[in-house]
Amino acid sequence: MRFLATSLSAFRRFASLSRCLRAPALASLVLVSGIDAAQAAPRIEQWTAPTGAKVFFVASHELPMIDIQIDFTAGAAFDPTGKSGVAGFTHALLDSGAGELDEQAISERAADLGLLLGGSMGEDRASLTLRTLSSARERDDSVALAATVLAHPRFPVEVLERERVRALANLREALTKPAVLAARAFNAAVYAGHPYGNNNDEKSLSAITREDLVAFHTHHYGARNASIAIVGDLDRAAAEKIAIALTQNLPAGGKIEPLPVPLAPREGQVTRISNPSAQSHILIGQPGMSRDDPDYFPLLVGNHILGGGGFTSRLMKEVREKRGFAYDIHSYFEPRRVLGPFRIGLQTKGSQSDLALDVVRATLTAFIAEGPTEKELRAARDNLVNGFGLRLDSNAKILSHVAMIGFYNLPLDWLDSYPRTVSAVSREAVRDAFARRVRPAHLVTVIAGGDGDKGDGAEAPAKP
């Protein structure tokens, strides 16, 4: 769990959304753009730009708009030793001044162009996104502005100090919350000694300098380290020009060493964190799977049955419906460059934490040993396949998937093959994958809070 600086301009960008969509009709059309893609996966064209950047392009002419995402291997896992937060500050301050423009000028220029700039950052990658009208002037000027933000950030000292104060205040407040305490402890225990396990703290945030941001940007934001996804109302030739314009002035970049594969904890461990909340926040898990994992689809389908399918999942039935221990319980795999976490999460009264944990562990153990029933398997496959089109029903959603395919080097037909591959998952494949990949003896358990509940801990009666 990282706590990073966030730029004030992010708020202004969302606030100016109505100005970016200059024609009122466009605001409603955005909700249905790309609807054809919900019925058939889009065709992805791929090439390498002269600058060395990888480019992934989907033409979509329903709306006069273009969506672009530029990804860099510049996530939080690449923070320098002892300075967790450098990647986050670097990403957050890209638009705090660039080239000859200060923070306010960038925001005003984006609004004048009808440009929506945004971005995100995770453990593996840092992203800049832009949405612009496809008319030549707006498109070219918007791309030029984004290129300046990417290639020539100023990283003003005064803005860094402002955001550092904010980040420290947010961190101090967050550390009073049991959900945050649980997430940080879980992260550190599951990924002990691995870059995924680093948490920001006051010492690391206070140590970061402007020079750290400049060095990180120079090393990680190079053209050869860029993956560009482009979706919208333009042709291949225009997309090629955009890719060059976005990356031709980027730094040369340095060699980025691959992340090591995380090792599962040698033995299960239970961590209890005191907090006066009435509810205990419980997390259970271990390193799970990578984005290109050979077990991706069996684990995906199996997890839908175990705890990812909402009210139809086994954990929900056993923990909530039968015993009333929690309002919500869920499980998920978060695929990353290397093994991202498998995690089960719930909240329950402090006095019944151990009882709820017993039910969770028993349910998980039985699922690993027996696998799903045929009925559960059919329902899970149907739900995943039938709902897949909704993940591609807008250009923004298509962009997100195309960017994922590009950054993680997945096959270009990944979207096409998804329904077929899910439909082919068998009971034995699910049981085998879970038996090999989820090891109860190695699970980390974190319980934060619940000290404020002084109940007797009696088990709630099972529902008939």
GROMACS .gro file of N, CA and C in nm, residues 181-297:
model
  351
  181LEU      N    1  -0.368  -0.010   0.790
  181LEU     CA    2  -0.270  -0.086   0.868
  181LEU      C    3  -0.264  -0.230   0.822
  182ALA      N    4  -0.380  -0.287   0.794
  182ALA     CA    5  -0.383  -0.426   0.746
  182ALA      C    6  -0.316  -0.439   0.610
  183ALA      N    7  -0.348  -0.347   0.520
  183ALA     CA    8  -0.293  -0.356   0.384
  183ALA      C    9  -0.141  -0.340   0.384
  184ARG      N   10  -0.089  -0.249   0.464
  184ARG     CA   11   0.056  -0.228   0.470
  184ARG      C   12   0.126  -0.349   0.531
  185ALA      N   13   0.070  -0.403   0.638
  185ALA     CA   14   0.131  -0.520   0.702
  185ALA      C   15   0.125  -0.641   0.608
  186PHE      N   16   0.014  -0.657   0.539
  186PHE     CA   17  -0.001  -0.767   0.444
  186PHE      C   18   0.102  -0.754   0.333
  187ASN      N   19   0.113  -0.636   0.278
  187ASN     CA   20   0.209  -0.610   0.170
  187ASN      C   21   0.351  -0.643   0.214
  188ALA      N   22   0.388  -0.598   0.331
  188ALA     CA   23   0.525  -0.619   0.380
  188ALA      C   24   0.552  -0.766   0.410
  189ALA      N   25   0.452  -0.838   0.459
  189ALA     CA   26   0.472  -0.978   0.494
  189ALA      C   27   0.474  -1.068   0.372
  190VAL      N   28   0.382  -1.046   0.277
  190VAL     CA   29   0.376  -1.129   0.158
  190VAL      C   30   0.499  -1.108   0.070
  191TYR      N   31   0.549  -0.985   0.065
  191TYR     CA   32   0.661  -0.952  -0.023
  191TYR      C   33   0.784  -0.908   0.055
  192ALA      N   34   0.811  -0.975   0.165
  192ALA     CA   35   0.928  -0.941   0.246
  192ALA      C   36   1.055  -0.954   0.162
  193GLY      N   37   1.135  -0.847   0.158
  193GLY     CA   38   1.258  -0.849   0.082
  193GLY      C   39   1.242  -0.827  -0.067
  194HIS      N   40   1.121  -0.802  -0.113
  194HIS     CA   41   1.095  -0.781  -0.256
  194HIS      C   42   1.047  -0.638  -0.277
  195PRO      N   43   1.074  -0.576  -0.393
  195PRO     CA   44   1.029  -0.438  -0.416
  195PRO      C   45   0.879  -0.419  -0.401
  196TYR      N   46   0.798  -0.521  -0.429
  196TYR     CA   47   0.654  -0.508  -0.409
  196TYR      C   48   0.618  -0.487  -0.262
  197GLY      N   49   0.708  -0.521  -0.172
  197GLY     CA   50   0.677  -0.515  -0.029
  197GLY      C   51   0.710  -0.385   0.038
  198ASN      N   52   0.765  -0.288  -0.036
  198ASN     CA   53   0.803  -0.161   0.025
  198ASN      C   54   0.681  -0.073   0.051
  199ASN      N   55   0.677  -0.011   0.166
  199ASN     CA   56   0.573   0.086   0.200
  199ASN      C   57   0.636   0.222   0.223
  200ASN      N   58   0.568   0.326   0.179
  200ASN     CA   59   0.615   0.461   0.211
  200ASN      C   60   0.608   0.485   0.360
  201ASP      N   61   0.702   0.561   0.410
  201ASP     CA   62   0.695   0.606   0.549
  201ASP      C   63   0.746   0.750   0.554
  202GLU      N   64   0.737   0.811   0.671
  202GLU     CA   65   0.774   0.951   0.683
  202GLU      C   66   0.922   0.973   0.649
  203LYS      N   67   1.006   0.879   0.688
  203LYS     CA   68   1.149   0.894   0.662
  203LYS      C   69   1.177   0.895   0.513
  204SER      N   70   1.117   0.800   0.440
  204SER     CA   71   1.145   0.793   0.296
  204SER      C   72   1.088   0.913   0.223
  205LEU      N   73   0.966   0.954   0.256
  205LEU     CA   74   0.905   1.069   0.190
  205LEU      C   75   0.982   1.197   0.219
  206SER      N   76   1.033   1.210   0.340
  206SER     CA   77   1.106   1.331   0.378
  206SER      C   78   1.243   1.339   0.311
  207ALA      N   79   1.297   1.225   0.270
  207ALA     CA   80   1.433   1.222   0.214
  207ALA      C   81   1.437   1.253   0.065
  208ILE      N   82   1.322   1.255   0.000
  208ILE     CA   83   1.320   1.269  -0.146
  208ILE      C   84   1.353   1.412  -0.187
  209THR      N   85   1.438   1.427  -0.286
  209THR     CA   86   1.478   1.558  -0.337
  209THR      C   87   1.435   1.573  -0.482
  210ARG      N   88   1.441   1.696  -0.531
  210ARG     CA   89   1.413   1.721  -0.672
  210ARG      C   90   1.509   1.642  -0.760
  211GLU      N   91   1.635   1.632  -0.719
  211GLU     CA   92   1.733   1.559  -0.797
  211GLU      C   93   1.695   1.411  -0.812
  212ASP      N   94   1.630   1.356  -0.711
  212ASP     CA   95   1.582   1.218  -0.721
  212ASP      C   96   1.478   1.204  -0.831
  213LEU      N   97   1.389   1.302  -0.841
  213LEU     CA   98   1.285   1.297  -0.944
  213LEU      C   99   1.346   1.310  -1.083
  214VAL      N  100   1.439   1.403  -1.098
  214VAL     CA  101   1.504   1.422  -1.228
  214VAL      C  102   1.576   1.294  -1.270
  215ALA      N  103   1.647   1.231  -1.178
  215ALA     CA  104   1.722   1.110  -1.210
  215ALA      C  105   1.627   0.995  -1.245
  216PHE      N  106   1.518   0.983  -1.171
  216PHE     CA  107   1.422   0.876  -1.198
  216PHE      C  108   1.358   0.896  -1.335
  217HIS      N  109   1.320   1.019  -1.364
  217HIS     CA  110   1.259   1.049  -1.493
  217HIS      C  111   1.358   1.019  -1.607
  218THR      N  112   1.480   1.060  -1.593
  218THR     CA  113   1.580   1.039  -1.697
  218THR      C  114   1.602   0.890  -1.724
  219HIS      N  115   1.599   0.811  -1.619
  219HIS     CA  116   1.628   0.668  -1.632
  219HIS      C  117   1.508   0.588  -1.682
  220HIS      N  118   1.390   0.623  -1.634
  220HIS     CA  119   1.273   0.537  -1.657
  220HIS      C  120   1.178   0.587  -1.767
  221TYR      N  121   1.183   0.714  -1.800
  221TYR     CA  122   1.089   0.769  -1.899
  221TYR      C  123   1.154   0.785  -2.036
  222GLY      N  124   1.228   0.685  -2.077
  222GLY     CA  125   1.291   0.687  -2.208
  222GLY      C  126   1.199   0.631  -2.316
  223ALA      N  127   1.223   0.668  -2.440
  223ALA     CA  128   1.138   0.624  -2.551
  223ALA      C  129   1.139   0.473  -2.566
  224ARG      N  130   1.254   0.409  -2.550
  224ARG     CA  131   1.262   0.263  -2.566
  224ARG      C  132   1.189   0.191  -2.453
  225ASN      N  133   1.157   0.264  -2.349
  225ASN     CA  134   1.084   0.208  -2.236
  225ASN      C  135   0.936   0.240  -2.243
  226ALA      N  136   0.891   0.298  -2.354
  226ALA     CA  137   0.752   0.342  -2.366
  226ALA      C  138   0.669   0.242  -2.445
  227SER      N  139   0.546   0.224  -2.398
  227SER     CA  140   0.446   0.145  -2.470
  227SER      C  141   0.325   0.235  -2.489
  228ILE      N  142   0.285   0.256  -2.614
  228ILE     CA  143   0.180   0.353  -2.645
  228ILE      C  144   0.059   0.280  -2.702
  229ALA      N  145  -0.057   0.305  -2.642
  229ALA     CA  146  -0.184   0.253  -2.695
  229ALA      C  147  -0.265   0.371  -2.747
  230ILE      N  148  -0.317   0.357  -2.868
  230ILE     CA  149  -0.395   0.464  -2.933
  230ILE      C  150  -0.526   0.403  -2.984
  231VAL      N  151  -0.637   0.462  -2.943
  231VAL     CA  152  -0.769   0.415  -2.986
  231VAL      C  153  -0.851   0.536  -3.028
  232GLY      N  154  -0.910   0.532  -3.149
  232GLY     CA  155  -0.998   0.642  -3.182
  232GLY      C  156  -1.008   0.672  -3.330
  233ASP      N  157  -1.053   0.794  -3.356
  233ASP     CA  158  -1.092   0.839  -3.490
  233ASP      C  159  -0.971   0.893  -3.566
  234LEU      N  160  -0.887   0.802  -3.614
  234LEU     CA  161  -0.770   0.839  -3.694
  234LEU      C  162  -0.723   0.715  -3.770
  235ASP      N  163  -0.634   0.736  -3.866
  235ASP     CA  164  -0.582   0.624  -3.942
  235ASP      C  165  -0.441   0.589  -3.897
  236ARG      N  166  -0.386   0.486  -3.955
  236ARG     CA  167  -0.254   0.437  -3.914
  236ARG      C  168  -0.147   0.545  -3.933
  237ALA      N  169  -0.152   0.617  -4.041
  237ALA     CA  170  -0.050   0.720  -4.066
  237ALA      C  171  -0.051   0.826  -3.957
  238ALA      N  172  -0.170   0.869  -3.918
  238ALA     CA  173  -0.180   0.970  -3.811
  238ALA      C  174  -0.132   0.914  -3.678
  239ALA      N  175  -0.164   0.786  -3.653
  239ALA     CA  176  -0.120   0.723  -3.529
  239ALA      C  177   0.032   0.714  -3.524
  240GLU      N  178   0.095   0.687  -3.638
  240GLU     CA  179   0.241   0.680  -3.642
  240GLU      C  180   0.302   0.816  -3.608
  241LYS      N  181   0.244   0.923  -3.661
  241LYS     CA  182   0.294   1.057  -3.632
  241LYS      C  183   0.279   1.091  -3.484
  242ILE      N  184   0.166   1.052  -3.426
  242ILE     CA  185   0.143   1.078  -3.284
  242ILE      C  186   0.247   1.006  -3.199
  243ALA      N  187   0.274   0.881  -3.230
  243ALA     CA  188   0.371   0.805  -3.151
  243ALA      C  189   0.509   0.870  -3.155
  244ILE      N  190   0.548   0.917  -3.271
  244ILE     CA  191   0.678   0.984  -3.284
  244ILE      C  192   0.678   1.115  -3.205
  245ALA      N  193   0.571   1.194  -3.221
  245ALA     CA  194   0.564   1.323  -3.152
  245ALA      C  195   0.570   1.307  -3.001
  246LEU      N  196   0.508   1.201  -2.948
  246LEU     CA  197   0.505   1.182  -2.803
  246LEU      C  198   0.639   1.137  -2.747
  247THR      N  199   0.724   1.077  -2.828
  247THR     CA  200   0.844   1.014  -2.774
  247THR      C  201   0.976   1.066  -2.830
  248GLN      N  202   0.973   1.152  -2.931
  248GLN     CA  203   1.098   1.190  -2.996
  248GLN      C  204   1.188   1.277  -2.908
  249ASN      N  205   1.130   1.344  -2.810
  249ASN     CA  206   1.211   1.429  -2.723
  249ASN      C  207   1.231   1.373  -2.583
  250LEU      N  208   1.192   1.248  -2.563
  250LEU     CA  209   1.212   1.185  -2.433
  250LEU      C  210   1.359   1.160  -2.407
  251PRO      N  211   1.398   1.147  -2.280
  251PRO     CA  212   1.537   1.114  -2.251
  251PRO      C  213   1.576   0.978  -2.310
  252ALA      N  214   1.706   0.954  -2.323
  252ALA     CA  215   1.751   0.827  -2.379
  252ALA      C  216   1.707   0.709  -2.294
  253GLY      N  217   1.700   0.731  -2.164
  253GLY     CA  218   1.658   0.624  -2.075
  253GLY      C  219   1.772   0.529  -2.044
  254GLY      N  220   1.757   0.455  -1.936
  254GLY     CA  221   1.861   0.360  -1.895
  254GLY      C  222   1.808   0.218  -1.900
  255LYS      N  223   1.897   0.123  -1.876
  255LYS     CA  224   1.858  -0.017  -1.872
  255LYS      C  225   1.784  -0.043  -1.741
  256ILE      N  226   1.666  -0.103  -1.753
  256ILE     CA  227   1.584  -0.130  -1.635
  256ILE      C  228   1.590  -0.280  -1.607
  257GLU      N  229   1.645  -0.314  -1.494
  257GLU     CA  230   1.658  -0.454  -1.458
  257GLU      C  231   1.521  -0.515  -1.427
  258PRO      N  232   1.498  -0.638  -1.472
  258PRO     CA  233   1.369  -0.702  -1.443
  258PRO      C  234   1.350  -0.728  -1.295
  259LEU      N  235   1.227  -0.729  -1.252
  259LEU     CA  236   1.197  -0.756  -1.113
  259LEU      C  237   1.221  -0.904  -1.082
  260PRO      N  238   1.272  -0.934  -0.964
  260PRO     CA  239   1.288  -1.076  -0.926
  260PRO      C  240   1.151  -1.139  -0.900
  261VAL      N  241   1.145  -1.269  -0.912
  261VAL     CA  242   1.020  -1.341  -0.883
  261VAL      C  243   1.006  -1.352  -0.732
  262PRO      N  244   0.893  -1.309  -0.675
  262PRO     CA  245   0.876  -1.318  -0.530
  262PRO      C  246   0.871  -1.463  -0.484
  263LEU      N  247   0.922  -1.487  -0.365
  263LEU     CA  248   0.914  -1.619  -0.303
  263LEU      C  249   0.801  -1.620  -0.202
  264ALA      N  250   0.728  -1.731  -0.196
  264ALA     CA  251   0.622  -1.743  -0.097
  264ALA      C  252   0.684  -1.748   0.043
  265PRO      N  253   0.617  -1.691   0.142
  265PRO     CA  254   0.668  -1.704   0.279
  265PRO      C  255   0.691  -1.850   0.314
  266ARG      N  256   0.798  -1.877   0.384
  266ARG     CA  257   0.833  -2.017   0.414
  266ARG      C  258   0.725  -2.086   0.497
  267GLU      N  259   0.662  -2.013   0.583
  267GLU     CA  260   0.556  -2.071   0.664
  267GLU      C  261   0.450  -1.965   0.689
  268GLY      N  262   0.328  -2.013   0.712
  268GLY     CA  263   0.220  -1.920   0.738
  268GLY      C  264   0.247  -1.836   0.862
  269GLN      N  265   0.199  -1.715   0.863
  269GLN     CA  266   0.218  -1.627   0.977
  269GLN      C  267   0.092  -1.547   1.000
  270VAL      N  268   0.066  -1.517   1.126
  270VAL     CA  269  -0.051  -1.438   1.164
  270VAL      C  270  -0.003  -1.313   1.236
  271THR      N  271  -0.044  -1.198   1.187
  271THR     CA  272  -0.007  -1.070   1.247
  271THR      C  273  -0.133  -1.002   1.298
  272ARG      N  274  -0.132  -0.961   1.424
  272ARG     CA  275  -0.245  -0.889   1.483
  272ARG      C  276  -0.201  -0.747   1.516
  273ILE      N  277  -0.281  -0.652   1.471
  273ILE     CA  278  -0.250  -0.510   1.491
  273ILE      C  279  -0.361  -0.446   1.572
  274SER      N  280  -0.327  -0.389   1.685
  274SER     CA  281  -0.426  -0.328   1.772
  274SER      C  282  -0.480  -0.199   1.711
  275ASN      N  283  -0.611  -0.180   1.725
  275ASN     CA  284  -0.679  -0.057   1.684
  275ASN      C  285  -0.815  -0.056   1.751
  276PRO      N  286  -0.860   0.060   1.799
  276PRO     CA  287  -0.985   0.064   1.875
  276PRO      C  288  -1.113   0.046   1.794
  277SER      N  289  -1.103   0.015   1.667
  277SER     CA  290  -1.223  -0.004   1.586
  277SER      C  291  -1.300  -0.127   1.634
  278ALA      N  292  -1.431  -0.125   1.609
  278ALA     CA  293  -1.514  -0.240   1.645
  278ALA      C  294  -1.496  -0.354   1.544
  279GLN      N  295  -1.468  -0.318   1.421
  279GLN     CA  296  -1.452  -0.416   1.314
  279GLN      C  297  -1.306  -0.456   1.297
  280SER      N  298  -1.284  -0.584   1.281
  280SER     CA  299  -1.152  -0.633   1.242
  280SER      C  300  -1.143  -0.633   1.090
  281HIS      N  301  -1.031  -0.589   1.039
  281HIS     CA  302  -1.004  -0.595   0.895
  281HIS      C  303  -0.906  -0.710   0.874
  282ILE      N  304  -0.948  -0.809   0.799
  282ILE     CA  305  -0.871  -0.932   0.785
  282ILE      C  306  -0.829  -0.951   0.640
  283LEU      N  307  -0.702  -0.979   0.620
  283LEU     CA  308  -0.647  -1.010   0.488
  283LEU      C  309  -0.570  -1.141   0.497
  284ILE      N  310  -0.589  -1.227   0.398
  284ILE     CA  311  -0.522  -1.356   0.392
  284ILE      C  312  -0.468  -1.373   0.250
  285GLY      N  313  -0.343  -1.416   0.236
  285GLY     CA  314  -0.295  -1.435   0.100
  285GLY      C  315  -0.149  -1.469   0.089
  286GLN      N  316  -0.099  -1.460  -0.034
  286GLN     CA  317   0.038  -1.496  -0.068
  286GLN      C  318   0.065  -1.444  -0.210
  287PRO      N  319   0.189  -1.452  -0.259
  287PRO     CA  320   0.211  -1.420  -0.401
  287PRO      C  321   0.125  -1.510  -0.489
  288GLY      N  322   0.066  -1.451  -0.593
  288GLY     CA  323  -0.033  -1.524  -0.671
  288GLY      C  324   0.008  -1.557  -0.812
  289MET      N  325  -0.013  -1.461  -0.907
  289MET     CA  326   0.019  -1.491  -1.046
  289MET      C  327   0.065  -1.366  -1.119
  290SER      N  328   0.135  -1.393  -1.230
  290SER     CA  329   0.182  -1.286  -1.317
  290SER      C  330   0.080  -1.261  -1.427
  291ARG      N  331   0.095  -1.151  -1.499
  291ARG     CA  332   0.000  -1.118  -1.605
  291ARG      C  333   0.004  -1.221  -1.718
  292ASP      N  334   0.121  -1.278  -1.747
  292ASP     CA  335   0.132  -1.377  -1.854
  292ASP      C  336   0.139  -1.519  -1.800
  293ASP      N  337   0.084  -1.540  -1.682
  293ASP     CA  338   0.093  -1.668  -1.613
  293ASP      C  339   0.027  -1.780  -1.693
  294PRO      N  340   0.091  -1.897  -1.707
  294PRO     CA  341   0.027  -2.009  -1.777
  294PRO      C  342  -0.098  -2.060  -1.706
  295ASP      N  343  -0.110  -2.034  -1.577
  295ASP     CA  344  -0.230  -2.073  -1.503
  295ASP      C  345  -0.333  -1.962  -1.493
  296TYR      N  346  -0.316  -1.857  -1.572
  296TYR     CA  347  -0.402  -1.739  -1.558
  296TYR      C  348  -0.551  -1.775  -1.565
  297PHE      N  349  -0.592  -1.847  -1.668
  297PHE     CA  350  -0.734  -1.869  -1.687
  297PHE      C  351  -0.794  -1.970  -1.588
   0.00000   0.00000   0.00000
